[in-house]
mmCIF file of C-alpha atoms in Angstrom:
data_model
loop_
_atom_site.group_PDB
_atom_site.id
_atom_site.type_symbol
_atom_site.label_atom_id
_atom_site.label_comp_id
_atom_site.label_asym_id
_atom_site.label_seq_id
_atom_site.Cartn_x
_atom_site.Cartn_y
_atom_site.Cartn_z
ATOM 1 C CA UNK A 198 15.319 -102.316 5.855
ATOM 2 C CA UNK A 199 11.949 -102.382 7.606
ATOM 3 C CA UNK A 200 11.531 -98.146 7.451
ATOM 4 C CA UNK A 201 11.675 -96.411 4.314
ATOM 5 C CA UNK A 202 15.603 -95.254 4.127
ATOM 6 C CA UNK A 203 16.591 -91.601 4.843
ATOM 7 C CA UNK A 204 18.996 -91.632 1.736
ATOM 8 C CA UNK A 205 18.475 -94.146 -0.965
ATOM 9 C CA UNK A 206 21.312 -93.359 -4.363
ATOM 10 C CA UNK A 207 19.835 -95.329 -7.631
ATOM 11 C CA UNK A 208 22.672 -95.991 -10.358
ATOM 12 C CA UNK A 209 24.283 -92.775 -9.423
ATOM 13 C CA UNK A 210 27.055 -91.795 -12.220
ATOM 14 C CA UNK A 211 29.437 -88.682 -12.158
ATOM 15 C CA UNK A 212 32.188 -88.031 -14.840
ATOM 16 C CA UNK A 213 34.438 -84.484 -14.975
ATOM 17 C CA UNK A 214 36.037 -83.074 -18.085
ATOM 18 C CA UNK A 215 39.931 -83.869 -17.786
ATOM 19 C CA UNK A 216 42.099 -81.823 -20.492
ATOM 20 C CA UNK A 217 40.315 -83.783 -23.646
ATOM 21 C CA UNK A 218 38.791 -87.009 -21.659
ATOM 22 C CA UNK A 219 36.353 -87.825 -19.045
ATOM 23 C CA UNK A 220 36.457 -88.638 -15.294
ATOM 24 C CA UNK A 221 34.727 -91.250 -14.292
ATOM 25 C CA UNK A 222 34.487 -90.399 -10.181
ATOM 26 C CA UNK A 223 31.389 -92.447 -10.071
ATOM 27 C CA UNK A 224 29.478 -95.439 -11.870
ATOM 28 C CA UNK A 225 26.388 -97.008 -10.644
ATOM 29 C CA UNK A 226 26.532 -96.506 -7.383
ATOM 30 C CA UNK A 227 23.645 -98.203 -5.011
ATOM 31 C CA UNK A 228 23.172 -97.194 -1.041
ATOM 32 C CA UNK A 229 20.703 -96.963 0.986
ATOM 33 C CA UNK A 230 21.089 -95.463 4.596
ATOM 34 C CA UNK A 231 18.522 -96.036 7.582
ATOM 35 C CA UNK A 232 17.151 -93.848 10.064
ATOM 36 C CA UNK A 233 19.537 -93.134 12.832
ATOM 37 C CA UNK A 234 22.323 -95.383 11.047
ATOM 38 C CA UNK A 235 25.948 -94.314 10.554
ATOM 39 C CA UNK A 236 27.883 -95.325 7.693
ATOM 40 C CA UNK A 237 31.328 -94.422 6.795
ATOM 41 C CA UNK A 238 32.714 -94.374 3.053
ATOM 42 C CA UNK A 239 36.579 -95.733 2.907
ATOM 43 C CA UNK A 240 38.657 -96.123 -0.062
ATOM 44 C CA UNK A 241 41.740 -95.039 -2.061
ATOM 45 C CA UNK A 242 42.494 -91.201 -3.494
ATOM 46 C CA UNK A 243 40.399 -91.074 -6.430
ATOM 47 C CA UNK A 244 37.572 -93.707 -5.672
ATOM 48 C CA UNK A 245 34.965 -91.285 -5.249
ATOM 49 C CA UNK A 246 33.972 -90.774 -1.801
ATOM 50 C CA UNK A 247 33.838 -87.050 -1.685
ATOM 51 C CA UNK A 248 32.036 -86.792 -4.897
ATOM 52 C CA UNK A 249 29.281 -88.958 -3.843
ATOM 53 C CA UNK A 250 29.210 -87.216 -0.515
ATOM 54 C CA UNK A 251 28.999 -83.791 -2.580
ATOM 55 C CA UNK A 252 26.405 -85.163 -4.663
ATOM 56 C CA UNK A 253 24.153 -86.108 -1.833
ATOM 57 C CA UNK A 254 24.662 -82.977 -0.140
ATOM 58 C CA UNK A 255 23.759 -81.329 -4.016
ATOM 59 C CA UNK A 256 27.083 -79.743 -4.321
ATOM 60 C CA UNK A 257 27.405 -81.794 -7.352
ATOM 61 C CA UNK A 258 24.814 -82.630 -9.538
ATOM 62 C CA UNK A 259 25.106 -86.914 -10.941
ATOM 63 C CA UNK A 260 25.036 -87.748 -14.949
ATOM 64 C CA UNK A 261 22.413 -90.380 -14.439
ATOM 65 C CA UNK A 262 20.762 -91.992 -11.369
ATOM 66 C CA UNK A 263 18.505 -90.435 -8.594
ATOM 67 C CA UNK A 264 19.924 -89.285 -5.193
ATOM 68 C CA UNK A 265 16.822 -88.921 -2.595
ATOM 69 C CA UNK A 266 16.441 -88.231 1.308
ATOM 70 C CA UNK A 267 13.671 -88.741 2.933
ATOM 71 C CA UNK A 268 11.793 -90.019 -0.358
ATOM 72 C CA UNK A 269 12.557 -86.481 -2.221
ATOM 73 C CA UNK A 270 14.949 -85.992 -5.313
ATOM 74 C CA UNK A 271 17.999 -83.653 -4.378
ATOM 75 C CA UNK A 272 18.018 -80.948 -6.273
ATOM 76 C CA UNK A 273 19.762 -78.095 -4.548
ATOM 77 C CA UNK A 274 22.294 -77.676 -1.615
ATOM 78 C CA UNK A 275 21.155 -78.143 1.476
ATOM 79 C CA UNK A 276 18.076 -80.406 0.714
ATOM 80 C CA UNK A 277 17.215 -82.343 4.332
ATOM 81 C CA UNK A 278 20.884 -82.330 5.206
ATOM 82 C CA UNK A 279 23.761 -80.254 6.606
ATOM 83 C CA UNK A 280 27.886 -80.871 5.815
ATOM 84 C CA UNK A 281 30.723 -80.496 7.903
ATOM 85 C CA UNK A 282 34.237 -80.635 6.280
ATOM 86 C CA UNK A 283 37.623 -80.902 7.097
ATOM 87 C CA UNK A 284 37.874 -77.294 7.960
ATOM 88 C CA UNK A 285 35.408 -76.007 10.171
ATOM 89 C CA UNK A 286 34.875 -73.136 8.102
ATOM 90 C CA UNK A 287 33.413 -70.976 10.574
ATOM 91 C CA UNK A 288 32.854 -67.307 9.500
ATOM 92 C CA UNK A 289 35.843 -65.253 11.563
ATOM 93 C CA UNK A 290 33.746 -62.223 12.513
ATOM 94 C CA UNK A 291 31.181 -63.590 13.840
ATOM 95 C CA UNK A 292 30.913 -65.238 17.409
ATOM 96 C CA UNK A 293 30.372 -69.131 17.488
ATOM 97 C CA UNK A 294 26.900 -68.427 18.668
ATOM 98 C CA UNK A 295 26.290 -66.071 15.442
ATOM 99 C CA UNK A 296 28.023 -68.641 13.124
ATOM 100 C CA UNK A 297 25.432 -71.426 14.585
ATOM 101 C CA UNK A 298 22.657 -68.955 14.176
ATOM 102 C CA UNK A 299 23.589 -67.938 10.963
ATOM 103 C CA UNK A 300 22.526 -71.116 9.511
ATOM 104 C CA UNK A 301 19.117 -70.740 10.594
ATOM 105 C CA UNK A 302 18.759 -67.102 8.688
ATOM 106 C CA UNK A 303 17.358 -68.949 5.310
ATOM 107 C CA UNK A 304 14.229 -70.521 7.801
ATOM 108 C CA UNK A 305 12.628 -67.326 8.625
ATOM 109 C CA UNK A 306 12.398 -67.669 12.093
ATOM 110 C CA UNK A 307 11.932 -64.953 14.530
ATOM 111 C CA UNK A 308 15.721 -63.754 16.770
ATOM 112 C CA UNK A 309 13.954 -65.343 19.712
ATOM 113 C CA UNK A 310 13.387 -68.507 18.104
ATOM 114 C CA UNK A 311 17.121 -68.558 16.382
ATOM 115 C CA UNK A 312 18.939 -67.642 19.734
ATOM 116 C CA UNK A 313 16.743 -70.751 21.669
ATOM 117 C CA UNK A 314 17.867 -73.378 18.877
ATOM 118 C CA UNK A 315 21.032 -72.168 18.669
ATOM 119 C CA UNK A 316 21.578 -72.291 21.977
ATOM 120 C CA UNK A 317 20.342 -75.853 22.617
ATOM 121 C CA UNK A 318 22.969 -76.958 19.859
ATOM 122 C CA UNK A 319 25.768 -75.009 21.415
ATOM 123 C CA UNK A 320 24.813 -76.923 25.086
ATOM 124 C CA UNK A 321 24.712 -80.113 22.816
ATOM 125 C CA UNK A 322 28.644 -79.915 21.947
ATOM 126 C CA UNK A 323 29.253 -78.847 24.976
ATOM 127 C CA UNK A 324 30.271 -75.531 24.091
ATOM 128 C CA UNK A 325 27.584 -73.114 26.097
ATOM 129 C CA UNK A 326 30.608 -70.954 27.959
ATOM 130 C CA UNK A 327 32.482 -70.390 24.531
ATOM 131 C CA UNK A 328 29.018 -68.947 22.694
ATOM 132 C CA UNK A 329 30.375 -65.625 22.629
ATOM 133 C CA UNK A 330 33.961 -66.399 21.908
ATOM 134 C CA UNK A 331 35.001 -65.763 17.861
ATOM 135 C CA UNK A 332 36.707 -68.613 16.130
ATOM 136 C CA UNK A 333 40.058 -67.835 16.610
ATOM 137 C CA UNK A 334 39.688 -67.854 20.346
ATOM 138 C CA UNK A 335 38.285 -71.840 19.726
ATOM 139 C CA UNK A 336 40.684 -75.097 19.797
ATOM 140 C CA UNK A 337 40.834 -77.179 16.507
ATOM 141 C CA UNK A 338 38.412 -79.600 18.382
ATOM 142 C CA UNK A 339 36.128 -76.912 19.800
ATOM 143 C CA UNK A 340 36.088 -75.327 16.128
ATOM 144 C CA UNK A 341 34.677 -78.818 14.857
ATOM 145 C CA UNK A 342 32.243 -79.199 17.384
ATOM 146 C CA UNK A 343 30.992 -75.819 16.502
ATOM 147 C CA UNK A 344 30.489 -76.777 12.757
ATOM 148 C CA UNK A 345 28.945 -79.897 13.816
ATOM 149 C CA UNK A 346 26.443 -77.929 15.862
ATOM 150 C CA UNK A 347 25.808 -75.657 13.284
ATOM 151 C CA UNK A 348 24.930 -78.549 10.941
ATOM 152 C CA UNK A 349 22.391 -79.959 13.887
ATOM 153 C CA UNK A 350 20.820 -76.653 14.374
ATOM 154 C CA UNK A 351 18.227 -76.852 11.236
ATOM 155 C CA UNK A 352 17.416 -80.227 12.609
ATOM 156 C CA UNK A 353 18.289 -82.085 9.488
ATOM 157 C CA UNK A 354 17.591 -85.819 9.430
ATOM 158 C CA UNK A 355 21.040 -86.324 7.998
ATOM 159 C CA UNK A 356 24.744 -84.916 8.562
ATOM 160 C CA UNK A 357 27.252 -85.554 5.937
ATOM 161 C CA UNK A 358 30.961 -85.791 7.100
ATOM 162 C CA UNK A 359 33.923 -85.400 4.743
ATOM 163 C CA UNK A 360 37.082 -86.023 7.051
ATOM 164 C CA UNK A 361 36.110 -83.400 9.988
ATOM 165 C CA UNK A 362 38.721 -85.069 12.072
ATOM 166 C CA UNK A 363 41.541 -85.017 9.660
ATOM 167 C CA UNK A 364 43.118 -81.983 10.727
ATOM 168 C CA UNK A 365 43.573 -83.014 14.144
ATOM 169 C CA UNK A 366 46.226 -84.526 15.971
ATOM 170 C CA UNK A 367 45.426 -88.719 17.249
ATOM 171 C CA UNK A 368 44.318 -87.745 20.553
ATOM 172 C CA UNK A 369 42.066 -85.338 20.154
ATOM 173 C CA UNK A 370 40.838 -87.127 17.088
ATOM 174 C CA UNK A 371 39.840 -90.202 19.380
ATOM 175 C CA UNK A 372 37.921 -87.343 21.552
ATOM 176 C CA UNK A 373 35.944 -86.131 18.667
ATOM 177 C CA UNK A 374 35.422 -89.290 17.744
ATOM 178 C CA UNK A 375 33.553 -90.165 21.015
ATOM 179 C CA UNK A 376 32.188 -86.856 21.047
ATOM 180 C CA UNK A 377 30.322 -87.166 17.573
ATOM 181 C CA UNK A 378 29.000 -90.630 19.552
ATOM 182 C CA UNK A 379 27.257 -88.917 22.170
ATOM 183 C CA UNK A 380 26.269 -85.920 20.453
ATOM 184 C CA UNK A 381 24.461 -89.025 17.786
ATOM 185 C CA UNK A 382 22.563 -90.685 20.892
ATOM 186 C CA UNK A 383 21.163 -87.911 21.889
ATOM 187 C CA UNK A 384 20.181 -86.511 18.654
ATOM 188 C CA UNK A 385 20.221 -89.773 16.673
ATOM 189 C CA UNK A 386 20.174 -88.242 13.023
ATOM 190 C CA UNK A 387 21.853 -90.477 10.465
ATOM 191 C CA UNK A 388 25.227 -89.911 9.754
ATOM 192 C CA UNK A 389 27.349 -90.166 6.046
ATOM 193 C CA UNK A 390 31.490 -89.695 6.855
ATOM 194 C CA UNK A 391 33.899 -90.205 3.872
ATOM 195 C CA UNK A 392 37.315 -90.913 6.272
ATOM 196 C CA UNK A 393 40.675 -92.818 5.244
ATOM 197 C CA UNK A 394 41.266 -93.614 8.590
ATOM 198 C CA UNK A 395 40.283 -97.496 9.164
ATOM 199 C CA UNK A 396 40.013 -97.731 12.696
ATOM 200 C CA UNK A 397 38.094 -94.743 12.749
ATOM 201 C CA UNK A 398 35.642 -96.121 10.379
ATOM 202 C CA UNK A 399 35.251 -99.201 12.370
ATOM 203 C CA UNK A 400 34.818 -97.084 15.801
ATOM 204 C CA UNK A 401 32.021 -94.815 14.380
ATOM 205 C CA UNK A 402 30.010 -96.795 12.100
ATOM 206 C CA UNK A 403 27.295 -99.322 11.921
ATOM 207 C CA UNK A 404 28.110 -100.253 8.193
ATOM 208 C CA UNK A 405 31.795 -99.610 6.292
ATOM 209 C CA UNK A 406 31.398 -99.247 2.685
ATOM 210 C CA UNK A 407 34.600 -100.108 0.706
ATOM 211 C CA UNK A 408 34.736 -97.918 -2.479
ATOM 212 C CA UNK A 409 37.064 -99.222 -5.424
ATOM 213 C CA UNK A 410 38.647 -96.221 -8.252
ATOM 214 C CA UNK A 411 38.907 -96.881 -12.057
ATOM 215 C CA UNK A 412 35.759 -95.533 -11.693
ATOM 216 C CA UNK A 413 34.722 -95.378 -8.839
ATOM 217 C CA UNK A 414 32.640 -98.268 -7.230
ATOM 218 C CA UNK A 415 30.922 -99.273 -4.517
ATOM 219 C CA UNK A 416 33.782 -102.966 -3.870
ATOM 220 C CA UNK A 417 31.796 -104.027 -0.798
ATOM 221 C CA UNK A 418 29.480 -103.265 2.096
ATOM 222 C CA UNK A 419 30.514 -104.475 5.722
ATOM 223 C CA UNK A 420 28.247 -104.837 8.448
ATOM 224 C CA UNK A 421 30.417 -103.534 11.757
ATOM 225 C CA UNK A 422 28.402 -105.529 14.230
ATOM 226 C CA UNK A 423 30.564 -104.597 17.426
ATOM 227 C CA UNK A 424 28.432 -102.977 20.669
ATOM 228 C CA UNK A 425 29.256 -99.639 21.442
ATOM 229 C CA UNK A 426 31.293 -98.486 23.254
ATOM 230 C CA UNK A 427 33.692 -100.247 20.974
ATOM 231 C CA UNK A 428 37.382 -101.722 22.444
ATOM 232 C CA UNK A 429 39.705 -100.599 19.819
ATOM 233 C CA UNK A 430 42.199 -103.378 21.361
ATOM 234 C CA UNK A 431 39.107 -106.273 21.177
ATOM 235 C CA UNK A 432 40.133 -109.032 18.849
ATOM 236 C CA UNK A 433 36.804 -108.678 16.906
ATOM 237 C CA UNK A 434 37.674 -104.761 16.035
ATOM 238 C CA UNK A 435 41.296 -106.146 14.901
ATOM 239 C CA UNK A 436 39.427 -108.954 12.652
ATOM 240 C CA UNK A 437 37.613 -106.220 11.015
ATOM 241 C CA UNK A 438 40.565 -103.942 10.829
ATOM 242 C CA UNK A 439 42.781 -106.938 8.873
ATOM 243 C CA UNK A 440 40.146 -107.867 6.925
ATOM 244 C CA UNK A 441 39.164 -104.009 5.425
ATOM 245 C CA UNK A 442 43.440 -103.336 5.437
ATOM 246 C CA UNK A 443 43.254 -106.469 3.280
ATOM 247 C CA UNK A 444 40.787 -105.246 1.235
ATOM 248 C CA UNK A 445 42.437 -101.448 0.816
ATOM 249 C CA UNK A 446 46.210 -103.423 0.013
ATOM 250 C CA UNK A 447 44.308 -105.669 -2.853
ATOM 251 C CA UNK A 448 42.758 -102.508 -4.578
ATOM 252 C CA UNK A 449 46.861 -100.817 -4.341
ATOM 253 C CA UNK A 450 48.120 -103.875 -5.906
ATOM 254 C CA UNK A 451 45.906 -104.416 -8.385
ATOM 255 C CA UNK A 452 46.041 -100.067 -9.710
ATOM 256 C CA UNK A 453 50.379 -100.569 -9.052
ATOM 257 C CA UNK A 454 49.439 -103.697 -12.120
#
């Protein structure tokens, strides 16, 4: 990489207690993520993608290795980059424009300065007539893109993703899909998403990494060098999708031996 990455992960290990052994989730993991890049994490139950995506958000904290954005050591949550889950996880009581503001709270800004970033977000997900409206009032895919701009409203260099479309039905995942495209062009931070959907991987993202369990392991890094927008029915995108299906069936048949 020319630039100095936004995330760089050095030998990164994580093991849990399990009744009287040990977890291995992760072992010597090594990524590196440019500026403005997205990259999504794919693999079996188990492999480890949410627990590296929790340790680079400092949810979790590794055994050994270094996790740093922007050239500084994670050390708490939070650190230079925002998460949106599976569940939105908005607060109920508050509107959406006083869940995206809430975020702000820990910068110290003034109520004038919180209501214009806010606001900017909210116009970003194109969600400006809904500010006032409380969750419950939101669709599944409004809900998301209100998380999404309450990750974007610190202006964090990088947004970590742990299946935010999951929940939602095909069609409107394919529409959040796009969405998250548009809303990355014109904010073009670099974007981490741990998914088990394939195609989805391959739509989003300009790298796939293939993670392997028994512990969990980086298997391989693929370069998804299709031009946006990407045709889903193109035989290039089908290549890639037989070749990482390939890939995912090898790892089931070797753990079924």
């Amino acid at each position: 990489m020319s630039h100095p990455p936004i995330l760089s992960l050095r030998s990164v290990s994580k093991s849990f207690a399990v009744d009287d052994t040990r977890f291995h989730a992760l072992t010597d993991v090594d990524l590196e993520i440019a500026e403005n890049e997205i990259v999504a994490l794919i693999g079996p139950s188990g492999c480890g993608k949410s627990t590296l995506l929790r340790s680079v958000a400092g949810l979790e904290q590794p055994d050994d290795g270094s996790i740093r954005i922007a050239g500084q050591p994670v050390t708490r949550a939070g650190q230079e980059s925002a998460v949106v889950f599976q569940d939105h996880r908005l607060l109920p009581w508050l509107s959406l424009r006083g869940n995206v503001e809430l975020a702000l709270e820990p910068l110290g800004l003034s109520a004038t300065e919180r209501r214009r970033r806010a606001a900017a977000c909210i116009d970003l997900v194109g969600l400006t007539q809904f500010a006032d409206s409380f969750p419950r009032q939101l669709s599944g895919g409004m809900a998301q893109r209100a998380a999404i701009a309450r990750a974007l409203v610190v202006e964090t260099r990088l947004v970590l993703m742990d299946e935010p479309f999951g929940a939602l039905d095909s069609i409107l995942r394919s529409r959040m899909q796009e969405e998250l495209l548009k809303i990355w062009q014109r904010h073009r931070v670099s974007i981490l998403i741990v998914t088990h959907d394939i195609e989805e991987a391959l739509y989003l993202a300009d790298r796939v990494v293939v993670m392997r369990a028994q512990p969990g392991h980086i298997h391989e890094i693929v370069p998804i060098d299709l031009p946006r927008p990407r045709r889903r029915d193109s035989a290039a995108f089908s290549e890639l999708r037989g070749r990482l299906l390939r890939g995912l069936a090898t790892q089931d048949h070797e753990v079924a031996a």
